Coordinates of C-alpha atoms in Angstrom, one line a residue:
X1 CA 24.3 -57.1 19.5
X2 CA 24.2 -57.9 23.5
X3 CA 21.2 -56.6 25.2
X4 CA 22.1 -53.0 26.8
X5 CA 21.2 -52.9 30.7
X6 CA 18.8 -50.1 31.5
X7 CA 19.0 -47.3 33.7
X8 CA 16.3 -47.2 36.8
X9 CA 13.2 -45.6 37.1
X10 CA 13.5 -45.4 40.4
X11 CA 16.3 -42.6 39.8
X12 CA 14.0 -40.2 37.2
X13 CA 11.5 -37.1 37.8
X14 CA 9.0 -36.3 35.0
X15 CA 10.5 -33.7 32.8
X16 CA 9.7 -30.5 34.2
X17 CA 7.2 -29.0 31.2
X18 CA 4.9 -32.2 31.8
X19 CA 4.3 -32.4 35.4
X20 CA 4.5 -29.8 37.8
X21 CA 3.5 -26.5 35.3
X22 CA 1.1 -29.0 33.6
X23 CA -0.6 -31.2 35.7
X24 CA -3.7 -31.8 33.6
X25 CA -1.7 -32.4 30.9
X26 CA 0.2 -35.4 33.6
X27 CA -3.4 -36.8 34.0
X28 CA -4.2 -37.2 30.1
X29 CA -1.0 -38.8 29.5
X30 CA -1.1 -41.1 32.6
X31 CA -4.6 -41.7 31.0
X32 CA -2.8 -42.3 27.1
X33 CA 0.2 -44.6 28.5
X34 CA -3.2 -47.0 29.9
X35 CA -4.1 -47.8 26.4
X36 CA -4.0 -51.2 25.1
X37 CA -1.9 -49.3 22.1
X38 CA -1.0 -47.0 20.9
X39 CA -3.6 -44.4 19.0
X40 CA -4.7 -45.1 15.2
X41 CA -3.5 -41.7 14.3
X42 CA -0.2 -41.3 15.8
X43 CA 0.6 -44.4 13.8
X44 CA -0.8 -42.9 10.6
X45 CA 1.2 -39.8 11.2
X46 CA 4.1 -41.8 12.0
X47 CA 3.7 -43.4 8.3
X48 CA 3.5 -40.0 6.8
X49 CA 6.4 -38.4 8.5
X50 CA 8.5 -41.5 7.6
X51 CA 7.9 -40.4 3.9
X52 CA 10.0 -37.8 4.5
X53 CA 13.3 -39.8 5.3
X54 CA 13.3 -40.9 1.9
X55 CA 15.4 -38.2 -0.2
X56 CA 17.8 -37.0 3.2
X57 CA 20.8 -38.7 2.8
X58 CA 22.3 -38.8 6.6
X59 CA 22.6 -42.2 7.3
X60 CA 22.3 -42.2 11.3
X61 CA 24.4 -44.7 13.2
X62 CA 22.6 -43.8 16.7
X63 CA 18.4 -42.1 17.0
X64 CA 16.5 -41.5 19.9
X65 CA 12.7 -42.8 19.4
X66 CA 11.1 -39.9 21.8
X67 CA 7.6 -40.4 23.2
X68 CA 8.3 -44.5 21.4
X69 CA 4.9 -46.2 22.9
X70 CA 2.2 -42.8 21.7
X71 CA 4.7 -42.1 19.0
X72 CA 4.2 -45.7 17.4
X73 CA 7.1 -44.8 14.9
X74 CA 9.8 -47.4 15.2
X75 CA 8.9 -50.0 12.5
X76 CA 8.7 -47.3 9.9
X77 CA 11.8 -45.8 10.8
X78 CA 13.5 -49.2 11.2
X79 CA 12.5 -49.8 7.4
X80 CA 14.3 -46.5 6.5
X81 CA 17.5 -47.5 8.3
X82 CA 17.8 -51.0 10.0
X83 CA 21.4 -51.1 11.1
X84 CA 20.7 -47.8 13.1
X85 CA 20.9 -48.1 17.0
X86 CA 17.5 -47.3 18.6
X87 CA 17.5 -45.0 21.7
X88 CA 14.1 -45.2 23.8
X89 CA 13.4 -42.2 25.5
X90 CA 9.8 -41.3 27.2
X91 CA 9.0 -37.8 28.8
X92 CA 7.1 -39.5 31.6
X93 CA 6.9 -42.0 34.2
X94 CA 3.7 -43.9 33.1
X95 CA 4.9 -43.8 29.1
X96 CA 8.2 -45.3 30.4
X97 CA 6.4 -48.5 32.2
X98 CA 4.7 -49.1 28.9
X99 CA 7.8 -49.0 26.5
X100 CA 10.0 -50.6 29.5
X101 CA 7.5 -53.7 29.7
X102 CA 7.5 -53.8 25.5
X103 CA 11.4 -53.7 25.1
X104 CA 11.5 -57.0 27.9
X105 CA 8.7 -58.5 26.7
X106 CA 11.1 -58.1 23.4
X107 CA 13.8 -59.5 24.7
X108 CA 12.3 -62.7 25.4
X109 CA 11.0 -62.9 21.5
X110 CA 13.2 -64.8 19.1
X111 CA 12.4 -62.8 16.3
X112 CA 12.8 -59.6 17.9
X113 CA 16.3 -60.5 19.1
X114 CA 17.0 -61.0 15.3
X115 CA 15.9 -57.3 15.0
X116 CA 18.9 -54.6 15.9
X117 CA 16.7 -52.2 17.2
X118 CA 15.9 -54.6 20.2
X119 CA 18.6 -54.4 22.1
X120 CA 17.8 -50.4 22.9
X121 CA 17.3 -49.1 26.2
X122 CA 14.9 -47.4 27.7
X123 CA 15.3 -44.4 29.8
X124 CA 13.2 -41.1 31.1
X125 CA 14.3 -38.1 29.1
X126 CA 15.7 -36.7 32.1
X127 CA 17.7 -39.9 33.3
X128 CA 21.8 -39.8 33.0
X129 CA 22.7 -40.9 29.7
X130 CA 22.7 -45.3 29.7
X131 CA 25.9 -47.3 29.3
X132 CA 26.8 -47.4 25.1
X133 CA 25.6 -44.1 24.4
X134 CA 26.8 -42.1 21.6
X135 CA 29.5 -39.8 23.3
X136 CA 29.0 -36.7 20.9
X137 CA 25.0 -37.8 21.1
X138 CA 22.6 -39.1 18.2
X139 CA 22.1 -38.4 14.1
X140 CA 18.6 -38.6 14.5
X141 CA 15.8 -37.6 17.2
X142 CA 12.5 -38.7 16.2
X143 CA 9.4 -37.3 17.9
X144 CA 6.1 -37.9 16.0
X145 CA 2.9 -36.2 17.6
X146 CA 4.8 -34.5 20.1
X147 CA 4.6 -31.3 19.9
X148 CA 1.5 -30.4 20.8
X149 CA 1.6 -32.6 24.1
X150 CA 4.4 -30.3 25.7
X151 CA 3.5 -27.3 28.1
X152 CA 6.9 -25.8 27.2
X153 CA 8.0 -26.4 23.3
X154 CA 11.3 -23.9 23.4
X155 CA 12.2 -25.9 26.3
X156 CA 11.5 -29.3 24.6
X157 CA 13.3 -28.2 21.5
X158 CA 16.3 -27.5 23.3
X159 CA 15.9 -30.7 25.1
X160 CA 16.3 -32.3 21.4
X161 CA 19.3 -30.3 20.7
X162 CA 21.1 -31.7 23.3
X163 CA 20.9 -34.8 22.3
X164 CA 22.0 -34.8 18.9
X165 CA 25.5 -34.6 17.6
X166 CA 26.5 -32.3 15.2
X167 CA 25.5 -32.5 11.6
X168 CA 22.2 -34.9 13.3
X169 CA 18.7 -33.5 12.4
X170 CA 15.3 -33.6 14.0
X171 CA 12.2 -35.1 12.7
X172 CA 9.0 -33.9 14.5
X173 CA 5.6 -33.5 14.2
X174 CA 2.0 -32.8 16.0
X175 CA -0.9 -31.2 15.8
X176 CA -1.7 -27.2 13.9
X177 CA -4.1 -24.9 15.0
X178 CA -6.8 -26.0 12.3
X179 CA -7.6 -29.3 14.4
X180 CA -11.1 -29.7 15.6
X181 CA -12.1 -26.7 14.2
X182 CA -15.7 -28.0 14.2
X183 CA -16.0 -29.1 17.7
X184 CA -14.4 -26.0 18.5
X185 CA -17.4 -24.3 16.8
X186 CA -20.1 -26.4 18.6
X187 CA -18.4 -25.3 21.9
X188 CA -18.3 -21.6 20.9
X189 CA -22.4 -21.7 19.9
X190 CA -23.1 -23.4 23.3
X191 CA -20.8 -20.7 25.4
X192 CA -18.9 -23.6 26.9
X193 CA -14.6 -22.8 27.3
X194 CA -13.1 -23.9 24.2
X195 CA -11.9 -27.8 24.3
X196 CA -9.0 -27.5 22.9
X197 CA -5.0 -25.5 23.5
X198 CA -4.0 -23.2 20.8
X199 CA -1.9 -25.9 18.8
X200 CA 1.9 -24.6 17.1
X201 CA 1.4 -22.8 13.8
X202 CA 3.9 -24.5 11.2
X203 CA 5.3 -20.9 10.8
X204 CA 5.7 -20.5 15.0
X205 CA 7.7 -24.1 15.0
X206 CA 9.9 -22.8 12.4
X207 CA 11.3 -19.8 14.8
X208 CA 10.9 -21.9 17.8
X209 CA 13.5 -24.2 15.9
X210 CA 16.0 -21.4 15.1
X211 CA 15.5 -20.1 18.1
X212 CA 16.8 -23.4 19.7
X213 CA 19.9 -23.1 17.6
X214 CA 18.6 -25.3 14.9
X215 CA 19.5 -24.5 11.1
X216 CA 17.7 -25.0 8.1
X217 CA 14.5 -25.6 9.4
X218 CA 12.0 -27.1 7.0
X219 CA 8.4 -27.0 8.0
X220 CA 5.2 -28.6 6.1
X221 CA 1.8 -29.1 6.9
X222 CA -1.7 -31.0 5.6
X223 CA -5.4 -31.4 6.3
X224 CA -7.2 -34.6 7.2
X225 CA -10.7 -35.0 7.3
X226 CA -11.8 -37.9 9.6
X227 CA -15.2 -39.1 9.3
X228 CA -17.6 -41.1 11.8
X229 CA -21.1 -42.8 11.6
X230 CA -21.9 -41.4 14.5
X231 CA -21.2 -38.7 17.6
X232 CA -20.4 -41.5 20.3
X233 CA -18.0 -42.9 18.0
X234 CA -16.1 -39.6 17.4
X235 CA -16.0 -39.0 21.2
X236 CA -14.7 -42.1 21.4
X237 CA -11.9 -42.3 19.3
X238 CA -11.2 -38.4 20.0
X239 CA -10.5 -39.7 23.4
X240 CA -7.6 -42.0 22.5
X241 CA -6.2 -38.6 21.2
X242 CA -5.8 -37.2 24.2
X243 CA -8.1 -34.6 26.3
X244 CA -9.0 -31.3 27.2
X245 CA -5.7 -29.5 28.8
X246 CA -7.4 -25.9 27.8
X247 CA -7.1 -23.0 30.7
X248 CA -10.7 -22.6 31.2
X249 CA -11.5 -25.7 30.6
X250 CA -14.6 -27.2 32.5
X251 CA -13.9 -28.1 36.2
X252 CA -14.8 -31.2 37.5
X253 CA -17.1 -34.0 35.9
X254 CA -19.7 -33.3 33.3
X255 CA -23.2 -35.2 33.7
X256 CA -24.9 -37.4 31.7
X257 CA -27.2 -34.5 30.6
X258 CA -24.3 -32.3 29.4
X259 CA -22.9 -35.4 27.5
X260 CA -26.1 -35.9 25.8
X261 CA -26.4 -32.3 24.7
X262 CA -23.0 -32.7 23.3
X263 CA -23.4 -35.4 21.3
X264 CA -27.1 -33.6 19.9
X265 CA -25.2 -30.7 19.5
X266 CA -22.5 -32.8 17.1
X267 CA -25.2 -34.6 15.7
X268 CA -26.3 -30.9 14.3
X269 CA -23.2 -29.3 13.0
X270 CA -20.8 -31.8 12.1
X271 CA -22.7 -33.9 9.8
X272 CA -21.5 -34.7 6.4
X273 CA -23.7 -34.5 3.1
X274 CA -22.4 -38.1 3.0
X275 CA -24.5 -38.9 6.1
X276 CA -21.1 -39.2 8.5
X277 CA -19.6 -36.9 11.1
X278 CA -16.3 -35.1 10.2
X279 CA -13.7 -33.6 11.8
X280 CA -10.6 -32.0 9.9
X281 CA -7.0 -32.9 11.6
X282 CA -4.4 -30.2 10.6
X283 CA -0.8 -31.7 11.1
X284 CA 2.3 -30.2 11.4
X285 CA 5.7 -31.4 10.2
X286 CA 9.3 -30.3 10.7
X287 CA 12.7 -31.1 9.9
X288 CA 16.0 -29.1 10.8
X289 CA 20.0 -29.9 11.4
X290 CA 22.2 -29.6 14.0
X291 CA 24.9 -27.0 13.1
X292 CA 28.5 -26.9 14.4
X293 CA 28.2 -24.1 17.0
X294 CA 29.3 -20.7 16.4
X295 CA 30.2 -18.6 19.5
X296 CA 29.0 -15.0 19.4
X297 CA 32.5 -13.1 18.7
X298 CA 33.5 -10.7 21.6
X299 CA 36.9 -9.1 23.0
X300 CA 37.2 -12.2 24.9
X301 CA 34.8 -15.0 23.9
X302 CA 34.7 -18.2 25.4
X303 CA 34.3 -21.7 24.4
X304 CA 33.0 -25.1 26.1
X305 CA 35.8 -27.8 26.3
X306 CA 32.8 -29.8 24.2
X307 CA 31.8 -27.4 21.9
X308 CA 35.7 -27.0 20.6
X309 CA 36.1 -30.6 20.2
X310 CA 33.3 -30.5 17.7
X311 CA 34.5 -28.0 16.0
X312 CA 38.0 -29.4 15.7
X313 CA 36.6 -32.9 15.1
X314 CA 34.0 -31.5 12.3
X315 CA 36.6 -29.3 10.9
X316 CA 38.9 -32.2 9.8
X317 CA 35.9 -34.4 8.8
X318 CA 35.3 -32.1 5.8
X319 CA 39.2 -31.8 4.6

């Protein structure tokens, strides 16, 4: 398959939800889209939540790899369905750069020609729609560790909707309101603001995805517990995660001092009879379908010129 040509940077705004209502939430992922790759976790999650392709029997032609470079998803979804077309789409300027250089750097690769999925483009998630896309939109929208790194999740799930055709289905996942409950603890006894947002309950995500005209929604959830030798090493790797985004959050810099009472403070509550730090990661999964869309019945209702083309089209697709 010929290479695709790209649509320009140049042309796209951040999404709305990321930037301008959310602007430390901009500087963390400006911050994440700087890493040499992308977090251990999110691939780990990615893993899990590609698990759950295996008994759904939609074959998608066409998916949209949302958030690709922090989702670090494609390789397990590409081993679920390898003649699918890959659509890159990033929320933000700085995550675009990253999975723009990757796809050229791709191009350039022998190997990764061979591979189908290389010759996707790359857009911002607000950018016109590239040359080749799907006219009715994607089978598949895939946004792994996600959802807790939007400001605005209705508006993000309607965002998805958008882009999928009917009969497509959403796979997403992120982080549930039982993450960090420790450090969240070691906050609370020092009186500092609380380091973390309130993450999506799995039962919230669920209405939030009917609510976005979504059907069948199917929601599942599990408990990590992530051990370290040591309270440096946590901080460190909790910091490829992301950062504090909290209202009340500390403002400005922290000093050495503060930093040293934090790490004594970890030292003291999160140890482990097994001599190591733990944290437990809660993560939350969910699955739903695109219906055909059903207008609200009225004396006179009316229906998009789109919307009755689907329904015509999808209509004779199951006679």
């Amino acid at each position: 398959m010929s290479d695709v040509p790209l649509p320009s940077a140049a042309a796209s705004a951040d999404l709305p939800d990321v930037a301008p209502h959310a602007p430390a939430l901009a500087r963390q992922i400006r911050r994440l889209a700087a890493l040499p790759e992308a977090p251990w976790l999110h691939g780990e999650v990615g893993r899990r939540l590609a698990d759950k392709l295996v008994p759904i029997r939609i074959e998608p032609a066409h998916w949209v790899d949302w958030s690709a470079f922090l989702g670090a998803g494609a390789e397990a979804v590409a081993a679920r369905y390898p003649e699918a077309r890959r659509w890159i789409m990033e929320p933000h300027a700085a995550l675009f750069e990253r999975s723009l250089a990757a796809w050229q750097a791709g191009q350039s690769s022998p190997w990764w020609r061979r591979w189908r999925q290389a010759s996707s483009p790359v857009s911002q998630a607000d950018a016109p729609r590239p040359d080749g896309w799907p006219a009715d939109g994607v089978q598949m929208v895939w946004a792994n560790m996600t959802l807790h790194a939007s400001a605005d999740v209705p508006a993000l799930l309607a965002h998805w909707h958008s882009l999928l055709d009917v009969g497509g289905f959403l796979m997403c996942s992120g982080l549930g309101p039982d993450t960090a409950t420790e450090l969240r603890g070691v906050y609370r006894a020092l009186g500092w603001p609380l380091p973390t947002v309130d993450f999506i309950d799995m039962h919230d995500l669920g209405d939030e995805l009917v609510q976005a005209g979504f059907q069948d929604p199917v929601m599942d959830m599990e408990r990590l517990t992530l051990t370290w030798p040591d309270a440096t090493a946590m901080l460190a790797e909790l910091r490829t995660w992301g950062g504090n985004v909290a209202v009340g959050r500390h403002a400005g810099l922290r000093t050495p001092r503060w930093r040293e009472r934090l790490l004594q403070a970890l030292e003291a509550h999160c140890r482990r009879p097994d001599g190591r730090l733990g944290l437990t990661v809660e993560l939350v999964y969910g699955h739903a379908l695109k219906p055909l869309p059903r207008p609200k019945l009225a004396a006179e209702t009316r229906v998009s010129l789109d919307d009755m083309k689907r329904m015509v089209r999808h209509g004779h697709d199951r006679t």
